[in-house]
PDB file of C-alpha atoms in Angstrom:
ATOM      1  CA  UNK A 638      -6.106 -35.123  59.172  1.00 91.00           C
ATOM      2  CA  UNK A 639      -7.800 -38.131  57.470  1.00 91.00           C
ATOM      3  CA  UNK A 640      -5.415 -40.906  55.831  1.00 91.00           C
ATOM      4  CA  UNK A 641      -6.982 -38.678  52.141  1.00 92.00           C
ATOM      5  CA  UNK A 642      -5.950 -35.404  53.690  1.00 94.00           C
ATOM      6  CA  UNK A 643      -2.325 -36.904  54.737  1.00 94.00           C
ATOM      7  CA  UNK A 644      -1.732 -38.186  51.142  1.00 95.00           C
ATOM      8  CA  UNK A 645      -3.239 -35.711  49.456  1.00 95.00           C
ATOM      9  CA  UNK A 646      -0.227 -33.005  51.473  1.00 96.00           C
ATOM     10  CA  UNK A 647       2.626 -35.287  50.855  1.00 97.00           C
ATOM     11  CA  UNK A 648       0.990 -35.692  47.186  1.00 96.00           C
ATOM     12  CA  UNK A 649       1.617 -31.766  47.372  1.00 96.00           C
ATOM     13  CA  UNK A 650       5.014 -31.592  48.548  1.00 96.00           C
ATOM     14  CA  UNK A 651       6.284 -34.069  45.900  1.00 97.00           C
ATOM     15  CA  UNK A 652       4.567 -32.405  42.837  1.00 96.00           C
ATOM     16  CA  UNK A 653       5.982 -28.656  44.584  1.00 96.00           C
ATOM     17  CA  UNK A 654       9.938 -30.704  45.363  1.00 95.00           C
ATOM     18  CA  UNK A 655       9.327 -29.360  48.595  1.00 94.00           C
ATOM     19  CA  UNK A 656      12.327 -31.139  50.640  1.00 92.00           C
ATOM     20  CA  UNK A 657      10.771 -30.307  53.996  1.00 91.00           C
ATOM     21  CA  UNK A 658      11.722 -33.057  56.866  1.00 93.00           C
ATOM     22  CA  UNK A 659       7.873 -34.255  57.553  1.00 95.00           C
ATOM     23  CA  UNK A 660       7.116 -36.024  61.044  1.00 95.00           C
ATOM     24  CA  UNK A 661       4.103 -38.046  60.497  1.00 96.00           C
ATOM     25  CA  UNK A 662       2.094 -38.694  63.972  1.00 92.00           C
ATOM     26  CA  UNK A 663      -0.905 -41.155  64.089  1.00 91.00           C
ATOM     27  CA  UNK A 664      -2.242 -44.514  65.949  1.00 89.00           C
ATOM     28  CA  UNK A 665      -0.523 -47.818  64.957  1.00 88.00           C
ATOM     29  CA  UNK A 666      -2.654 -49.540  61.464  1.00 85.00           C
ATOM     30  CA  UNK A 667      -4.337 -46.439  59.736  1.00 87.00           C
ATOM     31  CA  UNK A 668      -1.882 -46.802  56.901  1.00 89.00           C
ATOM     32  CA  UNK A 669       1.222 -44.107  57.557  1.00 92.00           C
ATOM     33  CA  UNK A 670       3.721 -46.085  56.313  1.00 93.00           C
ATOM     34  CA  UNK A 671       1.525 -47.379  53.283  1.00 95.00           C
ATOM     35  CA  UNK A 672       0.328 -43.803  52.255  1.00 96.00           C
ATOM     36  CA  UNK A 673       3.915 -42.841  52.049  1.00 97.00           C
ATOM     37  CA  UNK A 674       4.802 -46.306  49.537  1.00 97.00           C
ATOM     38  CA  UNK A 675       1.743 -45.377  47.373  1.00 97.00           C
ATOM     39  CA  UNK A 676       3.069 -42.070  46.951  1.00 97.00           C
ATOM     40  CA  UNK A 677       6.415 -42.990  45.991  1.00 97.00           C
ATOM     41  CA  UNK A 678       5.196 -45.382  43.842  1.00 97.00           C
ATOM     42  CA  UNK A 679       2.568 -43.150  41.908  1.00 97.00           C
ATOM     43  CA  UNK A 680       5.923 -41.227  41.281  1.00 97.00           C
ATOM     44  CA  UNK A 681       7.479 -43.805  40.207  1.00 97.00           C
ATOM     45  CA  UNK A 682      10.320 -42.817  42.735  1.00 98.00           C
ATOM     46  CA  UNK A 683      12.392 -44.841  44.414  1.00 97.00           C
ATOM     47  CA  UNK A 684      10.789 -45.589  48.646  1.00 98.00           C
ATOM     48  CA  UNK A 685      13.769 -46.372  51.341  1.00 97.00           C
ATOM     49  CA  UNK A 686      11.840 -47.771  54.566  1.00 95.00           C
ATOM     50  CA  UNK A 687      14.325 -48.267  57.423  1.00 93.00           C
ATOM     51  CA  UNK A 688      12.545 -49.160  60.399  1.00 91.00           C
ATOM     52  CA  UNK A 689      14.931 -47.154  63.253  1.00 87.00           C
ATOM     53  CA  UNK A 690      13.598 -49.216  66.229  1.00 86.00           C
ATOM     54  CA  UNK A 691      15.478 -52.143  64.710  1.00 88.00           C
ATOM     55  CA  UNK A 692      18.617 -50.623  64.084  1.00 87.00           C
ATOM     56  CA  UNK A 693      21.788 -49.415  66.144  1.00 85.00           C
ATOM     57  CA  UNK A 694      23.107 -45.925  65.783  1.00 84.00           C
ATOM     58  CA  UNK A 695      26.228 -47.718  64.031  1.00 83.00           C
ATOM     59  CA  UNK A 696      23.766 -48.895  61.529  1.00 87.00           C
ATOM     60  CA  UNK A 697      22.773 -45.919  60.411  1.00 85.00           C
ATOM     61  CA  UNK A 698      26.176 -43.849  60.784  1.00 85.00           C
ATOM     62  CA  UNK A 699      28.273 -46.763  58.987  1.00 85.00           C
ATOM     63  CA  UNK A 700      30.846 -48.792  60.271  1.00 87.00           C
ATOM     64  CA  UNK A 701      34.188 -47.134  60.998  1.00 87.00           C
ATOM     65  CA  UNK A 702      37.344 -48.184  58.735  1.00 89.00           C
ATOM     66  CA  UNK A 703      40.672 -47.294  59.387  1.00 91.00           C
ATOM     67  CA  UNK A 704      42.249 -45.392  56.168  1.00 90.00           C
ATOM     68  CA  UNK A 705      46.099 -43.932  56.019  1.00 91.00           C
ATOM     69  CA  UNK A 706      45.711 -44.135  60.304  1.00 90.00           C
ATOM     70  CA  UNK A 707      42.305 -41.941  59.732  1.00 90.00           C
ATOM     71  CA  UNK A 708      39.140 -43.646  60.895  1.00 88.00           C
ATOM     72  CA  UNK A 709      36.271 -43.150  57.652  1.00 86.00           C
ATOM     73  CA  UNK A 710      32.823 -44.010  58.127  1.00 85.00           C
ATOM     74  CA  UNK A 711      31.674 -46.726  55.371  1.00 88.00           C
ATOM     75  CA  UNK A 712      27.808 -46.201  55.158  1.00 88.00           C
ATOM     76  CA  UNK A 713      25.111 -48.951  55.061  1.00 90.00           C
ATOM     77  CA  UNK A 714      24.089 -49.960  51.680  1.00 92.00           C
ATOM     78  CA  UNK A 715      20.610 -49.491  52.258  1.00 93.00           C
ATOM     79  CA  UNK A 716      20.813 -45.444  52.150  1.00 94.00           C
ATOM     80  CA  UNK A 717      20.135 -43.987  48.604  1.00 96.00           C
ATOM     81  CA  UNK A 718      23.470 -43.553  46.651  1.00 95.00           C
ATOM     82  CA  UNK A 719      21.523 -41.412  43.914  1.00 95.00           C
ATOM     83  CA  UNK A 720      18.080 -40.713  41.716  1.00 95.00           C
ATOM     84  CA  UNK A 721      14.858 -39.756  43.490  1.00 97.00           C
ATOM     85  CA  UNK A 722      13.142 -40.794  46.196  1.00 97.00           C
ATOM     86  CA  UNK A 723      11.595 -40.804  49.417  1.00 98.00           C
ATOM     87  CA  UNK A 724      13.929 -41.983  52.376  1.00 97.00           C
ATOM     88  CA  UNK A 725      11.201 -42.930  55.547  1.00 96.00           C
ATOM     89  CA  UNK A 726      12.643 -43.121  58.975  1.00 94.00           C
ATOM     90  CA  UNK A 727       9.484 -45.289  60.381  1.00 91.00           C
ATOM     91  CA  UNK A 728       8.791 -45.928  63.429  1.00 88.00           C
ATOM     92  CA  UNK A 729      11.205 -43.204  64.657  1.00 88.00           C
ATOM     93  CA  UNK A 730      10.517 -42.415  68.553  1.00 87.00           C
ATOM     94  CA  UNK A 731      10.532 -46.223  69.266  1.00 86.00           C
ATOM     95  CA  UNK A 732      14.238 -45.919  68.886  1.00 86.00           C
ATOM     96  CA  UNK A 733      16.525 -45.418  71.668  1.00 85.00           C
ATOM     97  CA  UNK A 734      17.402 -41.619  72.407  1.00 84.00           C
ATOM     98  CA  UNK A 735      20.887 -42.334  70.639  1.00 84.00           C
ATOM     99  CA  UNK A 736      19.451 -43.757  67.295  1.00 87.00           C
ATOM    100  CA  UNK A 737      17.188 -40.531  67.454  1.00 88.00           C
ATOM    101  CA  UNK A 738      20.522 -38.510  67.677  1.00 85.00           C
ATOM    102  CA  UNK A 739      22.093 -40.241  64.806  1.00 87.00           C
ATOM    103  CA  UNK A 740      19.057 -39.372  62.880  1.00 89.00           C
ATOM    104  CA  UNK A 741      18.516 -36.051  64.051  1.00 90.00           C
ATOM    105  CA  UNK A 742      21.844 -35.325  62.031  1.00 88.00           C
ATOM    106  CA  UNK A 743      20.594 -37.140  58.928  1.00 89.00           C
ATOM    107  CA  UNK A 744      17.662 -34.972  59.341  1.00 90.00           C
ATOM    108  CA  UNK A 745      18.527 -31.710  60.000  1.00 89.00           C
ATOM    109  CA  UNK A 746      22.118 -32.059  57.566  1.00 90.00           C
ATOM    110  CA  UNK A 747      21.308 -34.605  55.258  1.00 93.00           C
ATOM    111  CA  UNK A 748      24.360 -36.263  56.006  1.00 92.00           C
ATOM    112  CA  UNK A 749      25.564 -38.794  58.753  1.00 89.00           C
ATOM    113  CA  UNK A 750      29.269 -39.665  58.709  1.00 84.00           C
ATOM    114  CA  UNK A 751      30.035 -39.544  55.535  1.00 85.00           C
ATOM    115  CA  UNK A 752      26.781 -40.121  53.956  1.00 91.00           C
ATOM    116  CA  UNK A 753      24.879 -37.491  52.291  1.00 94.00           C
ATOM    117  CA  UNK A 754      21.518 -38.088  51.565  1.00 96.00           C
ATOM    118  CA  UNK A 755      20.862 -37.444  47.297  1.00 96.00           C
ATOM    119  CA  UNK A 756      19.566 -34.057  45.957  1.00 94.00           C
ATOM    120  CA  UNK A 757      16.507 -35.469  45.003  1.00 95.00           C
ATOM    121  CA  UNK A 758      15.428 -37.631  47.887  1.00 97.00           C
ATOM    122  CA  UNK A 759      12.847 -36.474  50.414  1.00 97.00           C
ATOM    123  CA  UNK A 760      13.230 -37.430  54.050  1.00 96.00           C
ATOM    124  CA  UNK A 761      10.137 -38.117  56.068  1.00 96.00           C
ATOM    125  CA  UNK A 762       9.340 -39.815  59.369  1.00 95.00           C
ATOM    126  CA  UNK A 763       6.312 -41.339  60.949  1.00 94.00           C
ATOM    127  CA  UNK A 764       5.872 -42.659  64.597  1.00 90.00           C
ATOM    128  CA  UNK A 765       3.089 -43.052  67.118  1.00 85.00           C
ATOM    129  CA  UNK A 766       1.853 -41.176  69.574  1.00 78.00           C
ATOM    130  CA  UNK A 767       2.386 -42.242  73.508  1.00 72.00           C
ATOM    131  CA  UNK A 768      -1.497 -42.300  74.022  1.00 76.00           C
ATOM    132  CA  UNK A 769      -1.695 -44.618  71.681  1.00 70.00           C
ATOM    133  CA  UNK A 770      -0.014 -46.766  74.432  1.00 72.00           C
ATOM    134  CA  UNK A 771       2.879 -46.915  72.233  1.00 69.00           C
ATOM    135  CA  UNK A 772       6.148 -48.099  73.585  1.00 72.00           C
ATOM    136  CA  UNK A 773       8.026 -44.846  72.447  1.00 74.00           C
ATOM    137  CA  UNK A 774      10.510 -42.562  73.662  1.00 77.00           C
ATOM    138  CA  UNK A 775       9.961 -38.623  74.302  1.00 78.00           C
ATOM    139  CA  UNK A 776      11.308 -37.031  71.043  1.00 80.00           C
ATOM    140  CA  UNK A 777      13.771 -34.626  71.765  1.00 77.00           C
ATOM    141  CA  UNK A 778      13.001 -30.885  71.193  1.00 82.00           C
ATOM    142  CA  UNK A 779      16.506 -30.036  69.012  1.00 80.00           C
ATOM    143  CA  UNK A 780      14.881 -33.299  66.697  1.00 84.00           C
ATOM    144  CA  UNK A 781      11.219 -32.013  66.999  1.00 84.00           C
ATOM    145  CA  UNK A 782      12.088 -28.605  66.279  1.00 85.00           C
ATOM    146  CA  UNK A 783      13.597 -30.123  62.540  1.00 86.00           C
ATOM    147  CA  UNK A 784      10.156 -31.358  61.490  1.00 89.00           C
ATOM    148  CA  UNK A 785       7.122 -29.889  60.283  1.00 91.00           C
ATOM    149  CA  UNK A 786       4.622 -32.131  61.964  1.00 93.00           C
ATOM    150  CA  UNK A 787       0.952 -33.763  60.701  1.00 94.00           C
ATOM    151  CA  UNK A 788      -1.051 -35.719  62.180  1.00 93.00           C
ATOM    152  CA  UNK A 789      -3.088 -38.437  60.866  1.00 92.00           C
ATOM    153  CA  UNK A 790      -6.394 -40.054  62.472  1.00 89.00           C
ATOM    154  CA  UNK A 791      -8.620 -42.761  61.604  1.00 80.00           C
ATOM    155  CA  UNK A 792     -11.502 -41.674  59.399  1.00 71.00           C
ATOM    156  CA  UNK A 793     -14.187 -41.533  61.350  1.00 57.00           C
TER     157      UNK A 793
END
C-alpha cells in the first residue's frame, strides 16, 4: 500500500477503537514512523515511540526490586501509565531475538512484568524488510502470528 493507503487504514482503526496489534513492513525513509505521529497527533492522542533496537529486554520489562523477600518488576517510565494513545514499537526486528520476546508478551498480553499497557492505547509496530538490506533479525512465528501485517511501498 501507498504511504495514503497506510494512513488512511490506521486512520480507520483509530476512528473504529480497533486495538488490533498492527506490524507495519516497508523500506527504510517512506515515512512509517511519521504516518503513525501524524495520526496520533490529528487525534490529539498521546504517541509513545520506543525504538527496540536500542533497548535491552530489562528496559522494557523494568528493573527488578526486591519487596518483603519478593522480587517486583518496577517498569520504565517511558510506557503509558494512562489516557489514550498509540504505543509504537519501531524498528522492531532490528532487536535481538530476546528484546523481540519481551515484546512479544507486551504484544500479545498487554502486559510485561508488571506493566499493563492502558485501555485506551493502541500498540503498533513497524520494521523493515530484509531485502531492503536491512540489518534485521527473522521475526519469530509465535510474534508474527500476533500481528495483522501491512505493508507500505514508496509511491511510485
Amino acid at each position: 500500500m501507498t504511504p495514503s493507503d497506510l494512513k488512511a487504514y490506521l486512520d480507520n482503526l483509530i476512528r473504529k477503537n480497533l486495538q488490533i496489534s498492527t506490524m507495519i513492513w516497508g523500506p527504510p525513509g517512506i515515512g512509517k514512523s511519521s504516518i503513525v505521529g501524524q495520526i496520533a497527533q490529528e487525534y490529539d492522542i498521546e504517541f509513545v515511540d520506543v525504538r527496540l533496537s536500542q533497548l535491552a529486554p530489562t528496559d522494557l520489562r523494568g528493573l527488578p526490586v526486591a519487596e518483603d523477600g519478593i522480587s517486583k518488576w518496577y517498569p520504565p517510565e517511558f510506557l503509558p501509565r494512562d489516557g489514550k494513545g498509540i504505543l509504537f514499537l519501531d524498528e522492531l526486528n532490528m532487536a535481538p531475538p530476546a528484546m523481540q520476546g519481551v515484546a512479544q508478551q507486551l504484544i500479545l498480553d498487554r502486559k510485561v512484568g508488571s506493566y499493563v499497557v492502558p485501555s485506551g492505547w493502541f500498540v503498533w509496530a513497524a520494521g523493515n524488510r530484509k531485502e531492503d538490506r536491512a540489518a534485521v533479525f527473522d521475526m519469530p512465528a509465535p510474534l508474527a502470528n500476533r500481528f495483522l501485517h501491512l505493508e507500505a511501498q514508496a509511491r511510485f
